[in-house]
XYZ file of C-alpha atoms in Angstrom:
764
model
C 111.329 122.609 155.117
C 110.498 122.167 158.724
C 109.173 118.898 160.114
C 105.615 120.044 160.553
C 105.739 121.119 156.884
C 106.680 117.803 155.689
C 104.203 116.235 157.747
C 101.562 118.354 156.147
C 102.664 117.794 152.811
C 102.833 113.934 153.329
C 99.058 114.143 154.761
C 97.907 116.176 151.624
C 99.704 113.500 149.253
C 98.018 110.786 151.140
C 94.587 112.601 150.839
C 94.967 113.095 147.094
C 95.940 109.483 146.495
C 92.799 108.420 148.652
C 90.552 110.674 146.750
C 91.979 109.512 143.270
C 91.457 105.769 144.651
C 87.790 106.610 145.674
C 86.983 108.285 142.683
C 88.298 105.348 140.552
C 86.223 102.509 142.656
C 83.061 104.702 143.221
C 81.619 103.308 139.903
C 81.605 99.814 141.047
C 79.949 100.522 144.566
C 76.282 100.417 145.346
C 73.412 98.409 144.332
C 73.325 99.731 140.527
C 77.265 99.949 140.331
C 78.948 98.920 137.381
C 80.127 95.327 137.255
C 83.779 94.268 137.316
C 84.283 92.753 133.778
C 86.743 89.650 133.833
C 87.702 88.085 130.594
C 88.532 84.513 130.963
C 91.097 83.470 128.223
C 92.030 79.664 128.033
C 95.683 79.400 126.524
C 95.428 75.518 126.053
C 93.303 73.090 124.238
C 91.757 71.629 127.316
C 91.227 75.115 128.943
C 87.452 75.195 129.970
C 86.170 78.763 130.834
C 82.825 77.586 132.115
C 84.237 75.131 134.590
C 86.624 77.867 135.904
C 83.831 80.290 136.337
C 81.672 77.479 138.086
C 84.453 76.890 140.523
C 84.410 80.623 141.517
C 80.657 80.674 141.895
C 80.661 77.654 144.050
C 82.672 79.614 146.666
C 79.876 82.136 146.495
C 77.219 79.767 146.657
C 75.732 81.116 143.482
C 73.996 78.922 140.820
C 74.045 79.789 137.195
C 73.149 78.373 133.839
C 75.684 78.557 131.433
C 73.738 77.060 128.548
C 74.383 79.594 125.613
C 75.281 82.455 127.470
C 77.989 84.724 126.451
C 78.275 86.723 129.490
C 77.995 85.526 133.154
C 77.203 88.016 136.068
C 77.686 87.175 139.750
C 76.588 89.215 142.510
C 79.243 88.918 145.623
C 77.325 90.197 148.443
C 80.252 89.808 150.934
C 82.090 92.591 149.104
C 78.887 94.318 147.612
C 80.269 94.024 143.895
C 79.275 92.536 140.921
C 81.540 90.260 138.664
C 80.725 89.994 134.997
C 82.760 86.828 133.457
C 83.181 87.083 129.690
C 84.331 83.580 128.416
C 86.488 83.653 125.481
C 86.853 80.871 122.890
C 90.274 80.204 121.582
C 89.665 82.825 118.692
C 92.105 85.930 118.406
C 89.730 88.717 117.394
C 87.100 87.380 120.117
C 89.799 87.475 122.785
C 91.176 90.714 121.640
C 87.733 92.357 121.966
C 87.336 90.836 125.473
C 90.559 92.130 126.787
C 89.943 95.434 125.191
C 87.037 96.120 127.657
C 87.974 94.094 130.646
C 89.061 95.422 133.958
C 90.767 91.880 134.693
C 92.290 89.216 132.517
C 92.032 85.838 133.759
C 94.434 83.313 131.966
C 93.749 79.587 132.256
C 96.792 77.297 132.036
C 96.762 73.419 132.034
C 98.758 71.328 134.243
C 98.825 68.362 131.534
C 99.309 70.361 128.365
C 101.805 72.978 127.145
C 100.709 76.279 125.703
C 100.412 75.709 121.916
C 100.887 78.236 119.222
C 97.640 79.441 119.426
C 97.837 80.075 122.981
C 101.197 82.051 122.627
C 99.632 83.932 119.675
C 96.794 84.937 122.028
C 99.060 86.101 124.919
C 101.371 88.156 122.747
C 98.526 89.926 121.134
C 96.837 90.702 124.326
C 100.014 92.132 125.875
C 100.765 94.197 122.498
C 97.353 95.897 122.534
C 97.480 96.958 126.275
C 96.186 95.043 129.124
C 94.774 95.769 132.644
C 95.145 93.482 135.781
C 96.171 90.000 135.065
C 95.651 87.079 137.057
C 96.738 83.380 136.192
C 95.109 79.905 137.360
C 95.834 76.585 136.397
C 93.394 73.632 135.804
C 93.681 69.936 136.629
C 96.473 70.194 139.109
C 94.938 67.474 141.154
C 95.540 64.964 138.235
C 99.426 65.361 138.825
C 100.952 62.112 140.456
C 102.918 61.971 142.516
C 101.557 65.012 144.600
C 105.141 66.047 145.192
C 105.256 67.001 141.600
C 102.599 69.546 141.859
C 104.759 72.458 143.273
C 107.213 71.923 140.287
C 104.528 72.286 137.879
C 103.271 75.574 139.556
C 106.996 77.009 139.444
C 107.114 75.924 135.802
C 103.949 77.744 134.848
C 104.765 80.669 137.021
C 108.212 81.059 135.118
C 106.411 80.917 131.849
C 103.583 83.740 132.515
C 106.335 85.926 134.172
C 108.147 86.098 130.979
C 105.110 88.054 129.448
C 103.889 89.400 132.894
C 106.657 89.903 135.213
C 104.082 91.403 137.969
C 102.664 88.135 138.330
C 103.510 86.507 141.847
C 101.565 83.433 141.982
C 99.634 80.800 139.780
C 96.456 79.924 141.455
C 94.857 76.518 141.381
C 91.263 75.999 140.517
C 91.400 72.597 142.552
C 92.101 74.446 145.803
C 89.143 76.318 147.476
C 91.346 78.516 149.279
C 92.813 79.960 145.997
C 89.499 80.401 144.389
C 88.339 82.351 147.233
C 91.591 84.473 147.021
C 91.062 85.077 143.374
C 87.382 86.266 144.087
C 88.583 88.528 146.846
C 91.198 90.057 144.587
C 88.764 90.732 141.690
C 86.215 92.522 144.128
C 88.969 94.587 146.143
C 91.754 95.407 143.669
C 91.548 98.503 141.781
C 92.134 97.910 137.972
C 95.158 99.100 136.374
C 93.510 100.367 133.273
C 94.662 100.865 129.947
C 96.141 104.405 129.125
C 94.841 104.883 125.574
C 91.273 103.523 126.650
C 90.969 105.878 129.560
C 91.151 108.895 127.491
C 87.736 107.774 125.689
C 84.339 106.564 126.871
C 83.775 102.877 126.250
C 81.387 100.271 127.255
C 80.666 96.460 126.909
C 77.633 96.047 124.978
C 75.361 93.709 126.736
C 72.207 93.839 124.725
C 71.318 95.059 121.181
C 67.785 95.816 119.931
C 66.948 95.914 116.249
C 63.452 97.720 116.440
C 61.012 97.837 113.449
C 63.324 95.929 110.920
C 62.116 93.528 108.341
C 64.399 90.481 107.556
C 63.171 90.866 103.889
C 65.326 93.709 103.052
C 68.954 93.090 104.144
C 70.502 96.132 102.438
C 68.221 98.466 104.647
C 69.436 100.334 107.761
C 67.897 102.046 110.801
C 68.029 102.942 114.228
C 69.598 100.388 116.659
C 69.608 100.562 120.429
C 72.713 99.119 122.507
C 72.837 98.587 126.257
C 75.520 98.737 128.532
C 77.374 100.554 131.349
C 79.347 103.839 130.365
C 83.026 103.528 131.398
C 86.097 105.898 131.113
C 85.202 109.249 130.584
C 81.785 110.562 130.169
C 79.812 109.793 127.237
C 78.994 112.809 124.665
C 76.265 112.635 122.409
C 77.937 114.881 119.851
C 80.848 112.467 119.433
C 80.805 109.422 116.767
C 80.905 105.882 118.428
C 82.828 102.760 116.887
C 81.028 99.770 117.558
C 83.260 96.741 117.160
C 83.929 95.794 113.381
C 80.516 97.292 112.418
C 81.818 100.728 111.675
C 81.540 104.392 113.042
C 78.074 105.799 113.593
C 76.155 108.828 115.034
C 74.075 108.770 118.113
C 70.598 109.551 117.949
C 69.916 109.886 121.926
C 70.954 108.557 125.130
C 68.210 107.235 127.490
C 68.083 105.722 130.711
C 66.601 102.154 131.410
C 63.104 102.435 133.286
C 64.277 100.620 136.309
C 67.423 102.734 136.880
C 66.125 105.341 139.213
C 62.745 104.123 140.576
C 61.129 107.184 142.398
C 60.967 106.834 146.062
C 57.576 106.795 147.864
C 56.670 108.242 151.205
C 54.769 106.171 153.728
C 51.026 105.855 152.816
C 51.709 107.433 149.441
C 49.463 105.844 146.616
C 51.609 104.355 143.639
C 51.058 106.009 140.179
C 52.125 104.639 136.932
C 54.954 106.556 135.325
C 53.787 107.283 131.738
C 56.385 109.695 130.919
C 58.668 107.415 128.949
C 62.387 106.842 129.248
C 64.556 109.409 130.588
C 66.630 111.248 128.108
C 70.282 111.776 129.154
C 71.678 113.155 126.250
C 70.950 114.264 122.644
C 73.176 115.926 119.925
C 73.123 119.427 118.869
C 74.547 121.491 116.223
C 78.118 120.639 117.162
C 77.492 116.800 116.367
C 80.313 115.349 114.139
C 79.260 113.970 110.957
C 80.270 111.277 108.858
C 82.646 112.813 106.225
C 85.929 111.387 106.062
C 87.340 114.053 103.542
C 87.076 117.916 102.955
C 84.436 119.197 100.732
C 85.661 119.644 97.062
C 85.061 123.243 96.849
C 87.625 123.746 99.415
C 90.253 121.383 97.935
C 89.658 122.987 94.404
C 90.169 126.464 95.899
C 93.239 125.670 97.596
C 94.804 123.919 94.733
C 94.661 126.863 92.203
C 97.129 128.855 94.447
C 100.065 126.665 93.261
C 102.047 127.422 90.414
C 102.028 125.535 87.344
C 105.235 123.393 86.741
C 107.164 123.572 83.557
C 105.982 121.427 80.595
C 107.939 118.326 79.776
C 108.814 119.580 76.449
C 110.815 122.420 77.691
C 113.137 120.589 79.757
C 116.652 119.570 78.587
C 117.788 117.975 81.721
C 116.962 115.865 84.928
C 115.434 117.810 87.866
C 118.268 118.449 90.365
C 116.997 119.817 93.748
C 114.791 122.755 92.464
C 115.671 123.040 88.939
C 115.981 121.378 85.410
C 119.532 122.123 84.435
C 120.734 122.933 80.835
C 117.177 124.717 79.838
C 117.139 127.834 77.709
C 115.574 129.753 80.688
C 118.615 130.829 82.948
C 116.967 133.849 84.392
C 116.636 131.954 87.932
C 120.501 131.754 88.242
C 122.429 134.504 90.298
C 124.961 136.484 88.761
C 128.505 135.004 88.824
C 130.674 136.556 91.776
C 133.063 139.293 90.926
C 136.693 139.512 92.233
C 136.655 142.906 93.705
C 138.952 144.748 96.155
C 138.416 144.377 99.888
C 135.936 146.552 101.373
C 134.065 147.278 98.183
C 130.174 148.105 98.750
C 127.526 146.812 96.800
C 126.987 150.318 94.917
C 130.489 150.515 94.006
C 130.491 146.936 92.928
C 127.935 147.768 90.077
C 130.764 149.972 88.495
C 133.186 147.473 88.173
C 133.144 145.187 84.849
C 134.669 141.742 85.223
C 137.375 140.803 87.637
C 139.551 143.620 88.627
C 141.088 142.460 91.965
C 144.766 142.374 91.908
C 145.033 139.489 94.375
C 143.394 136.351 93.810
C 143.363 135.540 97.619
C 141.305 138.516 98.578
C 137.768 136.811 98.299
C 138.946 133.246 98.294
C 136.735 132.792 101.608
C 133.616 133.788 99.654
C 134.331 131.546 96.785
C 134.822 128.388 98.864
C 131.358 127.336 99.995
C 131.326 124.262 102.275
C 127.752 122.395 101.986
C 128.609 119.691 104.359
C 126.019 118.922 106.961
C 126.683 117.118 110.065
C 124.196 114.700 110.923
C 124.234 112.172 113.882
C 123.327 109.124 111.811
C 126.114 107.874 109.508
C 125.471 108.625 105.759
C 126.381 106.650 102.697
C 127.730 107.684 99.507
C 124.544 107.199 97.714
C 122.897 109.691 100.288
C 124.606 112.789 98.763
C 127.243 114.921 99.965
C 127.326 114.000 103.603
C 128.333 110.417 102.765
C 131.307 111.300 100.434
C 135.153 111.354 101.405
C 136.033 114.892 101.889
C 139.415 114.399 102.728
C 142.010 116.782 101.044
C 143.903 114.999 98.168
C 147.371 116.289 97.351
C 147.039 118.114 93.903
C 149.981 117.720 91.349
C 152.487 120.505 90.830
C 152.632 122.780 87.920
C 155.547 120.842 86.503
C 153.681 117.544 86.843
C 151.745 115.936 83.949
C 148.224 116.972 83.176
C 145.288 114.850 84.640
C 143.609 114.968 81.097
C 145.220 112.533 78.583
C 145.922 113.371 75.121
C 142.737 113.161 73.006
C 142.442 109.810 71.263
C 139.757 108.384 68.990
C 136.884 106.240 70.625
C 135.318 103.536 68.564
C 132.158 102.042 69.593
C 132.368 98.203 70.038
C 130.178 95.980 67.888
C 126.894 94.972 69.243
C 127.649 91.330 69.710
C 130.956 92.158 71.537
C 129.097 94.699 73.717
C 126.439 92.400 74.364
C 128.483 89.514 75.648
C 130.650 91.975 77.865
C 127.513 93.397 79.379
C 126.242 89.953 80.271
C 129.371 88.672 81.971
C 129.663 91.891 83.785
C 126.005 91.792 85.176
C 126.126 88.185 85.981
C 129.228 88.836 88.248
C 127.431 91.821 89.990
C 124.444 89.623 90.731
C 126.874 87.245 92.400
C 128.132 90.018 94.471
C 124.772 91.211 95.533
C 123.799 87.814 96.788
C 126.915 87.924 99.131
C 126.799 91.528 100.187
C 123.615 93.736 100.033
C 125.514 96.926 99.687
C 123.346 98.375 96.889
C 119.779 97.489 97.781
C 118.188 100.152 95.592
C 120.363 99.223 92.398
C 118.503 98.709 89.183
C 119.757 97.454 85.618
C 118.485 99.187 82.335
C 118.083 97.110 79.391
C 120.182 98.450 76.299
C 117.023 98.960 74.123
C 115.396 101.049 76.915
C 115.735 104.778 77.178
C 116.543 105.775 80.909
C 114.978 109.184 80.285
C 111.775 107.561 79.540
C 111.922 104.680 82.089
C 112.984 107.228 84.863
C 110.707 110.108 83.927
C 109.411 110.577 87.209
C 112.904 110.544 89.082
C 114.981 113.431 90.218
C 118.322 114.011 91.624
C 119.198 115.374 94.970
C 122.548 116.883 96.178
C 121.704 115.538 99.667
C 118.874 113.067 100.646
C 118.941 114.803 104.255
C 119.208 118.575 103.433
C 118.174 119.223 99.854
C 114.843 121.069 99.275
C 112.002 118.840 97.598
C 110.303 120.687 94.994
C 106.713 119.316 95.426
C 105.058 121.104 92.524
C 106.611 118.466 90.179
C 104.663 115.882 92.060
C 101.283 117.423 91.643
C 100.118 115.449 88.567
C 100.993 112.137 90.395
C 99.124 112.862 93.546
C 96.085 110.627 94.713
C 92.592 111.780 93.709
C 91.644 113.130 97.102
C 95.206 114.049 98.521
C 94.147 117.726 99.013
C 90.933 116.848 100.631
C 92.750 115.027 103.630
C 92.877 116.297 107.008
C 96.055 118.566 107.830
C 97.105 119.179 111.390
C 99.517 122.045 111.793
C 99.865 121.855 115.418
C 99.495 118.237 116.501
C 100.255 118.807 120.263
C 97.847 121.533 120.680
C 95.133 119.847 118.684
C 95.636 116.775 120.735
C 95.433 118.593 123.948
C 92.226 120.358 122.864
C 90.610 116.868 121.720
C 91.480 115.395 125.134
C 90.309 118.142 127.206
C 86.812 118.066 125.406
C 86.191 114.553 126.508
C 87.047 115.576 130.356
C 83.722 118.066 130.211
C 80.156 116.967 130.151
C 78.399 113.659 128.992
C 76.613 110.844 130.782
C 78.857 110.209 133.866
C 80.578 106.778 133.985
C 78.908 103.930 135.745
C 75.561 104.793 134.491
C 73.592 102.151 132.586
C 72.067 103.532 129.388
C 70.377 102.759 126.025
C 72.329 104.210 123.190
C 70.333 104.883 119.992
C 72.437 104.758 116.948
C 71.550 105.930 113.669
C 71.753 104.279 110.342
C 73.140 100.633 111.203
C 73.052 98.327 108.235
C 70.528 95.482 108.908
C 72.885 92.856 107.568
C 74.990 93.005 110.994
C 72.300 91.405 112.906
C 73.171 88.133 111.345
C 76.880 88.287 112.338
C 77.806 87.083 115.730
C 81.336 87.127 116.699
C 82.509 87.352 120.641
C 81.927 90.182 122.724
C 80.700 93.589 121.281
C 82.382 96.700 122.232
C 81.537 100.356 121.844
C 84.364 103.108 121.886
C 83.459 107.014 121.716
C 85.810 108.598 119.279
C 87.487 111.847 119.945
C 86.990 114.876 117.841
C 88.224 114.519 114.120
C 89.298 110.858 114.878
C 86.943 109.746 111.818
C 88.701 112.079 109.185
C 91.316 110.638 107.013
C 94.915 111.902 107.093
C 98.332 110.599 106.442
C 99.127 108.317 109.445
C 102.460 107.229 110.348
C 103.029 104.007 112.690
C 106.415 102.702 114.001
C 106.570 99.233 113.230
C 109.087 96.492 114.294
C 108.930 93.266 112.595
C 109.097 90.164 114.850
C 112.532 88.494 114.471
C 110.524 85.248 114.525
C 109.305 86.150 111.054
C 110.786 83.740 108.471
C 110.898 86.392 105.704
C 111.173 89.946 105.242
C 107.981 91.994 104.642
C 107.343 93.808 101.451
C 106.110 97.324 101.267
C 102.519 97.694 99.840
C 101.856 94.233 101.053
C 98.155 93.579 102.730
C 98.305 93.701 106.453
C 95.393 93.914 108.857
C 96.181 96.559 111.704
C 94.364 97.109 115.000
C 94.852 100.472 116.628
C 92.613 101.030 119.661
C 89.076 100.321 118.759
C 89.454 99.892 115.221
C 90.864 97.330 112.559
C 91.961 98.313 109.277
C 93.164 96.603 105.905
C 96.340 98.512 104.978
C 98.995 98.511 102.195
C 101.771 100.465 104.020
C 104.816 102.238 102.631
C 107.971 101.557 104.691
C 110.474 104.194 105.102
C 113.268 105.311 107.259
C 112.659 106.740 110.885
C 114.004 109.835 112.275
C 113.943 113.485 111.591
C 115.392 115.354 108.760
C 115.735 119.097 107.838
C 113.754 118.605 104.600
C 111.390 116.083 105.846
C 112.373 113.390 103.204
C 112.711 109.776 104.185
C 114.085 107.024 101.924
C 111.678 104.524 100.914
C 112.351 100.961 102.002
C 111.196 98.125 99.721
C 111.474 95.430 102.476
C 111.281 95.448 106.205
C 113.700 92.703 107.623
C 112.913 90.875 110.758
C 114.201 92.463 113.840
C 114.355 95.719 112.382
C 112.076 98.958 112.946
C 110.600 101.328 110.181
C 107.851 103.831 109.753
C 104.784 102.440 108.092
C 102.519 105.277 106.299
C 99.227 104.931 104.784
C 95.995 107.031 104.518
C 93.589 106.187 107.343
C 91.347 107.872 110.052
C 93.245 109.860 112.634
C 94.026 108.620 115.900
C 95.152 110.941 118.656
C 98.007 109.991 120.947
C 100.501 107.090 121.099
C 98.062 103.795 120.970
C 99.602 100.296 120.884
C 99.301 98.719 117.366
C 99.147 95.333 116.179
C 99.967 94.016 112.665
C 98.375 90.582 111.395
C 99.080 88.858 108.274
C 96.635 86.313 106.793
C 97.921 82.679 106.640
C 95.099 80.616 105.530
C 92.661 82.576 103.124
C 90.776 79.471 102.190
C 89.338 78.870 105.559
C 85.860 80.250 106.684
C 87.312 82.143 109.431
C 90.125 84.176 108.605
C 93.404 83.155 110.419
C 95.690 85.808 111.329
C 99.321 85.687 112.486
C 100.757 88.367 114.506
C 103.990 89.437 112.699
C 104.678 93.057 113.959
C 103.816 95.559 116.772
C 104.084 99.294 116.671
C 102.884 102.638 117.927
C 100.816 105.404 116.419
C 102.727 108.420 115.668
C 101.810 112.091 114.904
C 100.176 112.379 111.208
C 102.377 114.303 108.866
C 100.744 115.328 105.543
C 104.043 117.027 104.240
C 106.284 113.899 104.997
C 107.683 113.004 101.754
C 108.949 109.290 101.091
C 111.379 109.021 98.472
C 112.164 105.842 96.505
C 115.617 105.705 95.171
C 117.005 103.880 92.316
C 120.858 103.625 91.628
C 122.445 103.214 88.302
C 125.785 101.862 88.464
C 128.526 101.764 85.873
C 131.938 100.233 85.299
C 135.167 102.049 85.131
C 136.378 101.195 81.517
C 139.353 103.222 81.551
C 141.146 105.104 84.499
C 143.716 107.995 83.913
C 144.499 109.845 87.180
C 141.030 111.662 87.926
C 139.480 111.115 84.387
C 137.654 107.935 84.113
C 135.640 106.406 81.202
C 132.515 104.685 82.615
C 130.194 102.339 80.699
C 127.223 100.120 81.340
C 125.363 103.136 83.130
C 123.387 104.420 80.009
C 123.285 103.052 76.657
C 122.623 106.375 74.365
C 123.878 109.623 74.100
C 120.757 111.333 74.808
C 120.544 109.698 78.169
C 124.068 110.935 79.028
C 122.978 114.290 78.015
C 119.820 114.141 80.157
C 121.622 113.159 83.341
C 124.676 115.221 82.910
C 123.972 117.344 85.881
C 123.813 114.551 88.458
C 126.816 113.904 90.979
C 128.424 110.643 90.562
C 129.729 108.858 93.473
C 131.846 105.548 94.355
C 131.025 103.108 97.084
C 134.367 104.396 98.442
C 133.316 107.859 98.900
C 134.711 109.713 95.629
C 132.649 112.166 93.972
C 132.619 113.389 90.232
C 130.635 114.724 87.357
C 129.936 113.717 83.787
C 132.383 115.676 81.529
C 131.317 114.623 77.992
C 129.673 111.685 76.144
C 131.609 109.119 73.988
C 130.304 107.537 70.965
C 126.689 106.524 70.716
C 126.342 103.587 73.245
C 126.336 105.440 76.378
C 130.002 105.665 77.205
C 131.186 108.974 78.831
C 133.915 110.540 80.538
C 133.825 111.654 84.018
C 136.016 113.560 86.330
C 136.356 112.807 89.974
C 138.171 114.404 92.904
C 140.600 111.952 93.303
C 141.976 108.676 91.575
C 139.462 106.069 91.988
C 140.126 102.133 92.519
C 139.673 99.956 89.467
C 137.489 97.547 91.579
C 135.211 100.374 92.591
C 131.926 101.039 91.127
C 130.466 104.367 89.760
C 126.807 105.250 90.879
C 124.237 107.849 90.422
C 121.334 108.178 92.771
C 117.621 109.155 91.630
C 114.401 109.927 93.512
C 110.730 109.997 93.047
C 107.971 110.561 95.745
C 105.581 107.765 96.202
C 102.161 108.373 97.865
C 100.545 106.248 100.603
C 97.570 104.184 99.686
C 94.006 104.413 101.504
C 93.113 101.775 104.139
C 89.748 100.429 104.303
C 87.814 99.297 107.405
C 88.179 95.536 108.424
C 84.792 94.036 108.533
C 85.377 90.459 109.803
C 83.686 87.808 108.257
C 82.626 89.956 105.420
C 86.158 89.974 104.460
C 86.094 86.339 103.304
C 85.255 87.082 99.528
C 88.195 89.570 98.906
C 90.895 87.044 100.248
C 91.246 85.259 96.958
C 91.625 88.054 94.870
C 94.061 89.927 97.303
C 96.415 86.599 97.050
C 95.936 86.319 93.347
C 96.953 90.022 92.834
C 99.869 89.495 95.238
C 101.372 86.536 93.103
C 100.940 88.301 89.923
C 102.908 91.386 91.281
C 105.585 89.466 92.511
C 105.968 87.536 89.221
C 106.356 90.745 87.326
């Protein structure tokens, strides 16, 4: 490339960058330009938002009355910009809502007090949800004596805020007129960094809410509500649904312009005529408007479900389900024909004329008889995961002159009931102590002697490999949730997401326009609820439909105890908050899309949280909260985990695993007598097809049952250690639970029931 071409290329890049900057800042220019929204967040008890705003306005010679005002707007004539301050109380949800729609976030620190637990919770939650450009100021710096300590205080506060926001170069003092002037200049001239997930959608800060034609007598009624604000982000389309704070999701009736938005220009000497045409309609929905249905129609789900085959009746089964078949059943027509030992080069037509094995050499077809089912995976596998975790080292076989691996037959006598009960109690008490020291078998369960394993584990099945074995879904149809077949299924997630995002780029009311949005069917009871700033976000297509959502979740290392699956959490993802009971499972991709269920999520670890919720396109930062004081009037939430939304997967199978372990009672070479795994002959026969394994990697199978108390003989691929434990893995599919919307103060009545139910579940 020549010098002239490089110069032209640099000029083109500069022009493109200038055009992008002009487009971003154009909505703030002009007399009717959009105001720059500044969220003022105090991090200490003595932080005063109103005092900080008054300091800024004194530099602009602007007088304002802050009595009862939730939003303070100041016009900066020097820069021809409008600044809209949103003071925030030390409330978590109010601070998150304000920073969600803010162009700038202004943190207030104190020179006298340190940031307490509430302040740190605010700053961590704001950082986790995504934040735009950040500024930091300090109050009360003039009260530090002697004055030579003030630079040290500034340095300490800068070090603290840089831990969360490394780009912070300076902490400004509100007691300095020069610093206040610099902050005002930065607010009016800096281009907001923005939030990536927010820029894909249309959003606005609701400045005014009108409840026309409502009677306060009937609180259960609903009607049309008008919200006013300036459109930001992408263009606002009337066909899309809108999410208004914690109110819920609603349809748009129409979008109109305020009467004073575009006054008609008059020529010199022209007579003034009153405009009686009414408000200008900027947008109305058409036949393509999204409805509020979260599930597919019943007739579609019913039609799709009739095409699936009916599984085998339980009375016809004689063994546990292993991969895709119930072994030891009368119907063996599905089994392939046994391979024949044929001469080399025999065709399929010639093979039909041979009866039995006619090959003279036993080594002609040995390569066809030895099948290697090993699957190499990146992550290490454990013995309980299947064939990948077993020890496949070749063991030395005995010679023909050596002794047999099977001992001579001997009579087996069942022990007395009292003797067996005492030995079982001693064995299990020893295992409990070992489990406390080393959590090597987290999925292990213990069966009671008087409980049949076949009935207790009726829904469980066996898998030869957790990572590669096919999961037979027909067996789970009887246990599916009621509306499982009516959930949204996204076949091509990447293409569907790109299409939904491209639709948001076309048409609609342009950003920077002040509008009145008429919203349909808003409950009247919401007008009595006041909590912080009110936000409005336009949802992309299909974002109101339920599907199986997956979220990566990382539990904070500061959490004092593990988080149990199905425990209630409050999740914030983008503009919505939901009450969820997630299922935790292992992350990663497997060939069969089967992932092991995790009963607990330990601090500092990452898992996949799955539940049924409305769809969210893209990777959106997610916050997970837990209630700490359910008896207070305002729910107190504690941030315990963060995560990111992943692609929804309707076919993702979460398999809950249980492990039955037994004790090697007698060992003779490869033949082992195992006890305490089962307690009846019927259970041994039912689970006979499953593969046994040991924690040291040996594998084997049940050979025959002994007596009537569940003892059995098993053959292993090598001699096992007497200190080893014999185990068998069983799996069942668990289905995610449905999330419900978080309604803020309306959740207070449900907290007692939730906590009570949780205690009962833990006791059981």
